[in-house]
Structure formats: C-alpha cells, structure tokens
PDB file of C-alpha atoms in Angstrom:
ATOM      1  CA  MET A   1      98.503  82.777  74.674  1.00  0.00           C
ATOM      2  CA  ASN A   2     101.323  82.337  72.385  1.00  0.00           C
ATOM      3  CA  VAL A   3     100.708  85.210  70.113  1.00  0.00           C
ATOM      4  CA  LEU A   4     100.585  87.404  73.162  1.00  0.00           C
ATOM      5  CA  VAL A   5     103.961  86.307  74.509  1.00  0.00           C
ATOM      6  CA  GLU A   6     105.728  85.759  71.328  1.00  0.00           C
ATOM      7  CA  PRO A   7     107.915  88.548  70.064  1.00  0.00           C
ATOM      8  CA  GLN A   8     105.519  90.452  67.551  1.00  0.00           C
ATOM      9  CA  LEU A   9     106.570  94.451  67.564  1.00  0.00           C
ATOM     10  CA  THR A  10     110.085  96.109  67.206  1.00  0.00           C
ATOM     11  CA  LEU A  11     110.705  99.208  69.856  1.00  0.00           C
ATOM     12  CA  PHE A  12     114.318 100.834  70.113  1.00  0.00           C
ATOM     13  CA  GLY A  13     115.579  97.947  67.746  1.00  0.00           C
ATOM     14  CA  GLN A  14     114.486  95.391  70.171  1.00  0.00           C
ATOM     15  CA  GLN A  15     111.761  92.397  69.542  1.00  0.00           C
ATOM     16  CA  VAL A  16     108.728  92.891  71.932  1.00  0.00           C
ATOM     17  CA  SER A  17     105.454  90.863  72.551  1.00  0.00           C
ATOM     18  CA  TRP A  18     102.364  92.531  72.604  1.00  0.00           C
ATOM     19  CA  ALA A  19     102.017  90.935  76.568  1.00  0.00           C
ATOM     20  CA  GLU A  20     104.918  92.643  77.242  1.00  0.00           C
ATOM     21  CA  LEU A  21     103.959  96.126  75.727  1.00  0.00           C
ATOM     22  CA  ILE A  22     100.251  96.494  77.114  1.00  0.00           C
ATOM     23  CA  GLY A  23     101.386  94.837  80.713  1.00  0.00           C
ATOM     24  CA  GLN A  24     103.914  97.419  81.174  1.00  0.00           C
ATOM     25  CA  LEU A  25     102.085 100.681  79.850  1.00  0.00           C
ATOM     26  CA  CYS A  26      99.175  99.107  82.243  1.00  0.00           C
ATOM     27  CA  ALA A  27     101.944  99.158  84.812  1.00  0.00           C
ATOM     28  CA  LEU A  28     103.005 102.452  84.540  1.00  0.00           C
ATOM     29  CA  ALA A  29      99.226 103.669  84.415  1.00  0.00           C
ATOM     30  CA  VAL A  30      99.279 101.802  87.829  1.00  0.00           C
ATOM     31  CA  VAL A  31     101.976 104.316  89.179  1.00  0.00           C
ATOM     32  CA  TYR A  32      99.921 107.458  87.484  1.00  0.00           C
ATOM     33  CA  LEU A  33      96.837 106.518  89.228  1.00  0.00           C
ATOM     34  CA  ALA A  34      98.000 105.375  92.753  1.00  0.00           C
ATOM     35  CA  GLN A  35      99.678 108.708  92.894  1.00  0.00           C
ATOM     36  CA  ARG A  36      96.385 110.475  92.084  1.00  0.00           C
ATOM     37  CA  ARG A  37      94.780 107.873  94.828  1.00  0.00           C
ATOM     38  CA  THR A  38      92.184 106.608  92.785  1.00  0.00           C
ATOM     39  CA  LEU A  39      90.360 103.166  93.119  1.00  0.00           C
ATOM     40  CA  TRP A  40      91.208 102.549  89.137  1.00  0.00           C
ATOM     41  CA  THR A  41      94.546 101.745  90.446  1.00  0.00           C
ATOM     42  CA  TRP A  42      93.624  98.206  91.414  1.00  0.00           C
ATOM     43  CA  PRO A  43      91.760  96.971  88.239  1.00  0.00           C
ATOM     44  CA  VAL A  44      94.289  98.567  86.045  1.00  0.00           C
ATOM     45  CA  GLN A  45      96.983  96.663  88.134  1.00  0.00           C
ATOM     46  CA  VAL A  46      94.916  93.413  87.907  1.00  0.00           C
ATOM     47  CA  ALA A  47      95.340  93.401  84.053  1.00  0.00           C
ATOM     48  CA  ALA A  48      98.808  93.954  84.083  1.00  0.00           C
ATOM     49  CA  THR A  49      99.525  91.163  86.572  1.00  0.00           C
ATOM     50  CA  VAL A  50      97.801  88.529  84.189  1.00  0.00           C
ATOM     51  CA  LEU A  51      99.793  90.210  81.137  1.00  0.00           C
ATOM     52  CA  LEU A  52     103.065  90.013  82.708  1.00  0.00           C
ATOM     53  CA  PHE A  53     102.428  86.810  84.396  1.00  0.00           C
ATOM     54  CA  SER A  54     102.752  85.358  80.992  1.00  0.00           C
ATOM     55  CA  VAL A  55     105.826  87.658  79.800  1.00  0.00           C
ATOM     56  CA  TYR A  56     108.033  86.288  82.730  1.00  0.00           C
ATOM     57  CA  LEU A  57     107.125  82.926  82.572  1.00  0.00           C
ATOM     58  CA  SER A  58     108.151  82.712  79.236  1.00  0.00           C
ATOM     59  CA  ALA A  59     111.437  83.900  79.997  1.00  0.00           C
ATOM     60  CA  GLN A  60     111.981  81.667  82.595  1.00  0.00           C
ATOM     61  CA  LEU A  61     111.761  84.118  85.594  1.00  0.00           C
ATOM     62  CA  GLY A  62     110.092  82.461  88.268  1.00  0.00           C
ATOM     63  CA  GLY A  63     110.135  84.549  91.100  1.00  0.00           C
ATOM     64  CA  LEU A  64     108.791  87.316  89.064  1.00  0.00           C
ATOM     65  CA  ALA A  65     106.157  85.285  87.457  1.00  0.00           C
ATOM     66  CA  VAL A  66     104.913  83.874  90.744  1.00  0.00           C
ATOM     67  CA  ARG A  67     105.210  87.689  92.027  1.00  0.00           C
ATOM     68  CA  GLN A  68     102.188  88.570  89.591  1.00  0.00           C
ATOM     69  CA  VAL A  69      99.948  85.864  91.137  1.00  0.00           C
ATOM     70  CA  VAL A  70     100.653  87.352  94.582  1.00  0.00           C
ATOM     71  CA  ILE A  71     100.411  90.975  93.568  1.00  0.00           C
ATOM     72  CA  LEU A  72      97.000  89.313  91.773  1.00  0.00           C
ATOM     73  CA  LEU A  73      96.334  88.764  95.801  1.00  0.00           C
ATOM     74  CA  ILE A  74      97.286  91.783  97.242  1.00  0.00           C
ATOM     75  CA  SER A  75      95.190  93.819  94.869  1.00  0.00           C
ATOM     76  CA  VAL A  76      91.802  92.467  95.707  1.00  0.00           C
ATOM     77  CA  TYR A  77      93.151  93.542  99.211  1.00  0.00           C
ATOM     78  CA  GLY A  78      94.274  96.924  98.473  1.00  0.00           C
ATOM     79  CA  TRP A  79      91.066  97.620  96.384  1.00  0.00           C
ATOM     80  CA  TRP A  80      89.064  96.824  99.419  1.00  0.00           C
ATOM     81  CA  ALA A  81      91.063  98.720 101.620  1.00  0.00           C
ATOM     82  CA  TRP A  82      90.953 101.786  99.728  1.00  0.00           C
ATOM     83  CA  THR A  83      87.075 101.997  99.822  1.00  0.00           C
ATOM     84  CA  ARG A  84      87.479 102.060 103.541  1.00  0.00           C
ATOM     85  CA  ARG A  85      89.648 105.018 103.559  1.00  0.00           C
ATOM     86  CA  ARG A  86      87.947 107.670 101.420  1.00  0.00           C
ATOM     87  CA  ASP A  87      88.130 111.133 102.654  1.00  0.00           C
ATOM     88  CA  PRO A  88      85.630 113.932 101.124  1.00  0.00           C
ATOM     89  CA  VAL A  89      88.644 116.019 100.783  1.00  0.00           C
ATOM     90  CA  TYR A  90      91.800 114.471 100.456  1.00  0.00           C
ATOM     91  CA  GLY A  91      90.376 111.234  98.674  1.00  0.00           C
ATOM     92  CA  VAL A  92      92.012 107.984  99.806  1.00  0.00           C
ATOM     93  CA  THR A  93      93.785 108.889 103.047  1.00  0.00           C
ATOM     94  CA  VAL A  94      97.694 108.595 103.156  1.00  0.00           C
ATOM     95  CA  ARG A  95      99.904 108.690 106.024  1.00  0.00           C
ATOM     96  CA  SER A  96     103.707 108.157 107.370  1.00  0.00           C
ATOM     97  CA  ALA A  97     104.817 104.857 108.215  1.00  0.00           C
ATOM     98  CA  THR A  98     105.346 104.749 112.216  1.00  0.00           C
ATOM     99  CA  GLY A  99     109.041 103.643 113.128  1.00  0.00           C
ATOM    100  CA  ALA A 100     107.748 100.188 114.023  1.00  0.00           C
ATOM    101  CA  GLU A 101     106.214 100.126 111.021  1.00  0.00           C
ATOM    102  CA  ARG A 102     109.258 101.117 109.221  1.00  0.00           C
ATOM    103  CA  VAL A 103     111.136  98.462 110.734  1.00  0.00           C
ATOM    104  CA  VAL A 104     108.881  96.066 109.593  1.00  0.00           C
ATOM    105  CA  LEU A 105     109.331  96.791 106.109  1.00  0.00           C
ATOM    106  CA  VAL A 106     113.247  96.719 106.185  1.00  0.00           C
ATOM    107  CA  ALA A 107     113.039  93.088 108.190  1.00  0.00           C
ATOM    108  CA  ALA A 108     110.379  91.512 105.799  1.00  0.00           C
ATOM    109  CA  MET A 109     112.684  92.850 102.963  1.00  0.00           C
ATOM    110  CA  VAL A 110     115.845  91.574 104.035  1.00  0.00           C
ATOM    111  CA  GLY A 111     114.399  88.738 105.427  1.00  0.00           C
ATOM    112  CA  GLY A 112     112.173  87.902 102.978  1.00  0.00           C
ATOM    113  CA  THR A 113     114.655  88.000 100.258  1.00  0.00           C
ATOM    114  CA  ALA A 114     117.067  85.567 101.931  1.00  0.00           C
ATOM    115  CA  ALA A 115     114.299  83.100 102.268  1.00  0.00           C
ATOM    116  CA  VAL A 116     112.998  83.269  98.538  1.00  0.00           C
ATOM    117  CA  ALA A 117     116.088  83.409  97.062  1.00  0.00           C
ATOM    118  CA  LEU A 118     117.332  80.562  98.727  1.00  0.00           C
ATOM    119  CA  LEU A 119     113.943  78.691  97.563  1.00  0.00           C
ATOM    120  CA  LEU A 120     114.291  79.505  94.181  1.00  0.00           C
ATOM    121  CA  ASP A 121     117.782  78.192  93.726  1.00  0.00           C
ATOM    122  CA  ALA A 122     117.002  74.885  95.385  1.00  0.00           C
ATOM    123  CA  LEU A 123     113.993  74.745  93.181  1.00  0.00           C
ATOM    124  CA  ASP A 124     115.975  75.983  90.031  1.00  0.00           C
ATOM    125  CA  ALA A 125     113.441  78.311  89.665  1.00  0.00           C
ATOM    126  CA  SER A 126     115.711  81.091  88.159  1.00  0.00           C
ATOM    127  CA  TRP A 127     118.717  81.843  86.687  1.00  0.00           C
ATOM    128  CA  ALA A 128     119.144  84.832  88.973  1.00  0.00           C
ATOM    129  CA  PRO A 129     117.220  83.906  92.412  1.00  0.00           C
ATOM    130  CA  TRP A 130     118.768  86.972  94.763  1.00  0.00           C
ATOM    131  CA  PRO A 131     117.870  89.907  92.192  1.00  0.00           C
ATOM    132  CA  ASP A 132     114.879  87.628  91.318  1.00  0.00           C
ATOM    133  CA  ALA A 133     113.865  87.248  95.116  1.00  0.00           C
ATOM    134  CA  TRP A 134     114.431  90.846  95.736  1.00  0.00           C
ATOM    135  CA  ILE A 135     112.188  92.259  93.070  1.00  0.00           C
ATOM    136  CA  PHE A 136     109.638  89.902  94.146  1.00  0.00           C
ATOM    137  CA  VAL A 137     109.948  90.454  97.962  1.00  0.00           C
ATOM    138  CA  GLY A 138     110.284  94.577  97.262  1.00  0.00           C
ATOM    139  CA  THR A 139     107.006  94.056  95.204  1.00  0.00           C
ATOM    140  CA  VAL A 140     104.784  92.243  97.695  1.00  0.00           C
ATOM    141  CA  VAL A 141     105.937  94.803 100.665  1.00  0.00           C
ATOM    142  CA  ALA A 142     105.300  97.889  98.713  1.00  0.00           C
ATOM    143  CA  PHE A 143     101.860  96.678  97.747  1.00  0.00           C
ATOM    144  CA  ALA A 144     100.925  95.756 101.116  1.00  0.00           C
ATOM    145  CA  ALA A 145     102.235  99.361 102.228  1.00  0.00           C
ATOM    146  CA  GLN A 146     100.345 101.173  99.518  1.00  0.00           C
ATOM    147  CA  GLY A 147      96.973  99.471 100.381  1.00  0.00           C
ATOM    148  CA  ARG A 148      97.844 100.689 104.094  1.00  0.00           C
ATOM    149  CA  GLY A 149      98.437 104.256 102.744  1.00  0.00           C
ATOM    150  CA  LEU A 150     101.886 104.708 103.811  1.00  0.00           C
ATOM    151  CA  THR A 151     103.812 107.192 101.661  1.00  0.00           C
ATOM    152  CA  GLU A 152     107.355 104.832 102.476  1.00  0.00           C
ATOM    153  CA  PHE A 153     105.662 102.281  99.798  1.00  0.00           C
ATOM    154  CA  TRP A 154     107.123 104.642  97.034  1.00  0.00           C
ATOM    155  CA  LEU A 155     110.858 104.314  98.835  1.00  0.00           C
ATOM    156  CA  VAL A 156     110.374 100.222  98.065  1.00  0.00           C
ATOM    157  CA  TRP A 157     109.460 100.839  94.756  1.00  0.00           C
ATOM    158  CA  LEU A 158     112.602 102.560  94.471  1.00  0.00           C
ATOM    159  CA  ALA A 159     114.887  99.688  96.054  1.00  0.00           C
ATOM    160  CA  VAL A 160     112.845  97.577  93.543  1.00  0.00           C
ATOM    161  CA  ASP A 161     113.528  99.581  90.739  1.00  0.00           C
ATOM    162  CA  ALA A 162     117.519 100.179  91.272  1.00  0.00           C
ATOM    163  CA  VAL A 163     117.605  95.924  90.852  1.00  0.00           C
ATOM    164  CA  GLY A 164     114.792  95.495  88.181  1.00  0.00           C
ATOM    165  CA  VAL A 165     116.514  97.672  85.387  1.00  0.00           C
ATOM    166  CA  PRO A 166     119.658  95.573  85.161  1.00  0.00           C
ATOM    167  CA  LEU A 167     117.985  92.471  85.702  1.00  0.00           C
ATOM    168  CA  GLN A 168     115.496  93.190  82.652  1.00  0.00           C
ATOM    169  CA  PHE A 169     118.571  94.152  80.435  1.00  0.00           C
ATOM    170  CA  ALA A 170     120.156  91.050  81.505  1.00  0.00           C
ATOM    171  CA  SER A 171     117.119  89.127  80.755  1.00  0.00           C
ATOM    172  CA  GLY A 172     117.118  90.472  77.077  1.00  0.00           C
ATOM    173  CA  LEU A 173     113.380  92.712  78.272  1.00  0.00           C
ATOM    174  CA  TRP A 174     114.764  95.674  76.859  1.00  0.00           C
ATOM    175  CA  PHE A 175     111.709  97.452  76.364  1.00  0.00           C
ATOM    176  CA  SER A 176     110.069  96.453  80.076  1.00  0.00           C
ATOM    177  CA  ALA A 177     113.876  97.818  81.563  1.00  0.00           C
ATOM    178  CA  LEU A 178     113.404 101.256  79.686  1.00  0.00           C
ATOM    179  CA  VAL A 179     109.726 101.265  81.008  1.00  0.00           C
ATOM    180  CA  TYR A 180     111.603 100.621  84.721  1.00  0.00           C
ATOM    181  CA  VAL A 181     113.811 103.789  84.240  1.00  0.00           C
ATOM    182  CA  VAL A 182     110.522 106.114  83.267  1.00  0.00           C
ATOM    183  CA  PHE A 183     108.740 103.916  86.110  1.00  0.00           C
ATOM    184  CA  ALA A 184     111.488 105.303  88.705  1.00  0.00           C
ATOM    185  CA  VAL A 185     110.645 108.837  87.752  1.00  0.00           C
ATOM    186  CA  LEU A 186     107.007 108.700  88.459  1.00  0.00           C
ATOM    187  CA  VAL A 187     107.984 106.977  91.749  1.00  0.00           C
ATOM    188  CA  VAL A 188     110.201 110.218  93.090  1.00  0.00           C
ATOM    189  CA  HIS A 189     106.987 112.278  91.765  1.00  0.00           C
ATOM    190  CA  GLY A 190     104.524 110.148  93.445  1.00  0.00           C
ATOM    191  CA  TRP A 191     106.583 110.060  96.426  1.00  0.00           C
ATOM    192  CA  LEU A 192     106.692 113.651  96.818  1.00  0.00           C
ATOM    193  CA  SER A 193     102.982 114.000  96.017  1.00  0.00           C
ATOM    194  CA  TRP A 194     101.963 111.778  98.806  1.00  0.00           C
ATOM    195  CA  ARG A 195     104.412 112.936 100.876  1.00  0.00           C
ATOM    196  CA  ARG A 196     102.754 116.570 100.667  1.00  0.00           C
ATOM    197  CA  SER A 197      98.962 114.902 101.256  1.00  0.00           C
ATOM    198  CA  ALA A 198      99.944 112.981 104.248  1.00  0.00           C
ATOM    199  CA  SER A 199     101.624 116.302 105.825  1.00  0.00           C
ATOM    200  CA  ALA A 200      98.407 118.489 104.862  1.00  0.00           C
ATOM    201  CA  MET A 201      96.374 115.396 106.588  1.00  0.00           C
ATOM    202  CA  GLU A 202      98.231 115.424 109.695  1.00  0.00           C
ATOM    203  CA  ARG A 203      97.659 118.898 109.767  1.00  0.00           C
ATOM    204  CA  ASN A 204      94.295 118.901 109.145  1.00  0.00           C
ATOM    205  CA  ALA A 205      94.006 116.230 112.135  1.00  0.00           C
ATOM    206  CA  ALA A 206      96.174 118.329 114.708  1.00  0.00           C
ATOM    207  CA  SER A 207      94.478 121.615 113.975  1.00  0.00           C
ATOM    208  CA  PRO A 208      91.363 120.783 116.366  1.00  0.00           C
ATOM    209  CA  ALA A 209      93.682 119.989 119.108  1.00  0.00           C
ATOM    210  CA  ALA A 210      95.606 123.100 118.343  1.00  0.00           C
ATOM    211  CA  SER A 211      92.657 125.233 118.505  1.00  0.00           C
ATOM    212  CA  GLY A 212      91.184 123.556 121.863  1.00  0.00           C
TER     213      GLY A 212
END
C-alpha cells in the first residue's frame, strides 16, 4: 500500500501517488458514466473510493477519508436503486426534486456540515474541519440524490467542488485540485444532460393524460 500512496510520479511539477492518479481518474470517469446513466457508474465508483481512502488518510484529512467509506456504502445502494429504475427508452429514469426534497437536501447540507465539523474538531481528525465537513456531507447528499435519480445532485456537486478545489490546493494535492476543476466542467454538462432527460420523461408521462 505504501507504494500506492507515496509520490511516485511528477505531473505539472507536483509529486503524485499512483493511488491519487488512478483514484481521481476513476472519479472523473464516474461523472462521465453518471451523465450517461449507465450502471457502470457504481463499480467504477467503488474502485475510486478504495484508492482515494488511502490518499486522504495519508494526507491526514479524516473527513475526506471517512467520506470514502460512506460513499462505498451509498454506491451499493445506488447500484441497487438504478437497477430498479430502468426505462426501455431513457435508460435510468431521472426527475427534478420536489420542493420538499429540495428543502431536505439543503437542511442536510447545512445541519450535517455543522455536526460533522464539530465532531472532526473535537476528535482533532482534520486540520480544516469546516471545509472538510462540507465536502464530506455534500458528497453523501449528492450520491444519495444521485441514487434516487434527482437532477439536483449535480448542483450539490458544484457546491462541493467550490470548497474542494481550494482545500485540495491547501493540502498539497495539486493533481486532485486540477481534477476537481475538470470535474466542475463535467458536472455542469451532466446537469444540463439530466435536465433535458428529465424534461423529456415528464413530457412523455404527461402526454397520455393530455391526449385523454
């Protein structure tokens, strides 16, 4: 494992470990696969979580490390949920969140961040408990919403990314920070794609009622 987490490569003038390189490339692949609503999204995510867990643990980012364990569990749920939401025309069905679901997403982000940040600070598990907590909670919320097929999960990812980029730079994980920048671009594209699919599904569902 030391061979994987110790810097072995030089990219953009920075030392990068194999675990960070492969893990972040898998994370980028997950965004690409999720945009296309393929079940391969989840096994690739599992591979990313295992590798990035070792990276963040070695960087002493407790919240980000524990986050990978939670993501692993949610990935199992997401995999199961997507197999039950198959559509012969559109693939995995997606939709916009209801007003109540949006309130729950925001409340989970704010309340969860406060709780996790205080816990990380009390345990001295992170040198940056608040941004660490925001990324941790945001990731959990995003994956949970993704598993339910909500288009808003992409917006949660953008909120995570806004904090993740400067935190990765401050942690010396330059390659991961650059990946987060690319990640943000893919997230915007993914959100637009899911919005179009959700609108098409909603029109398709409404058309029988309209014709009747």
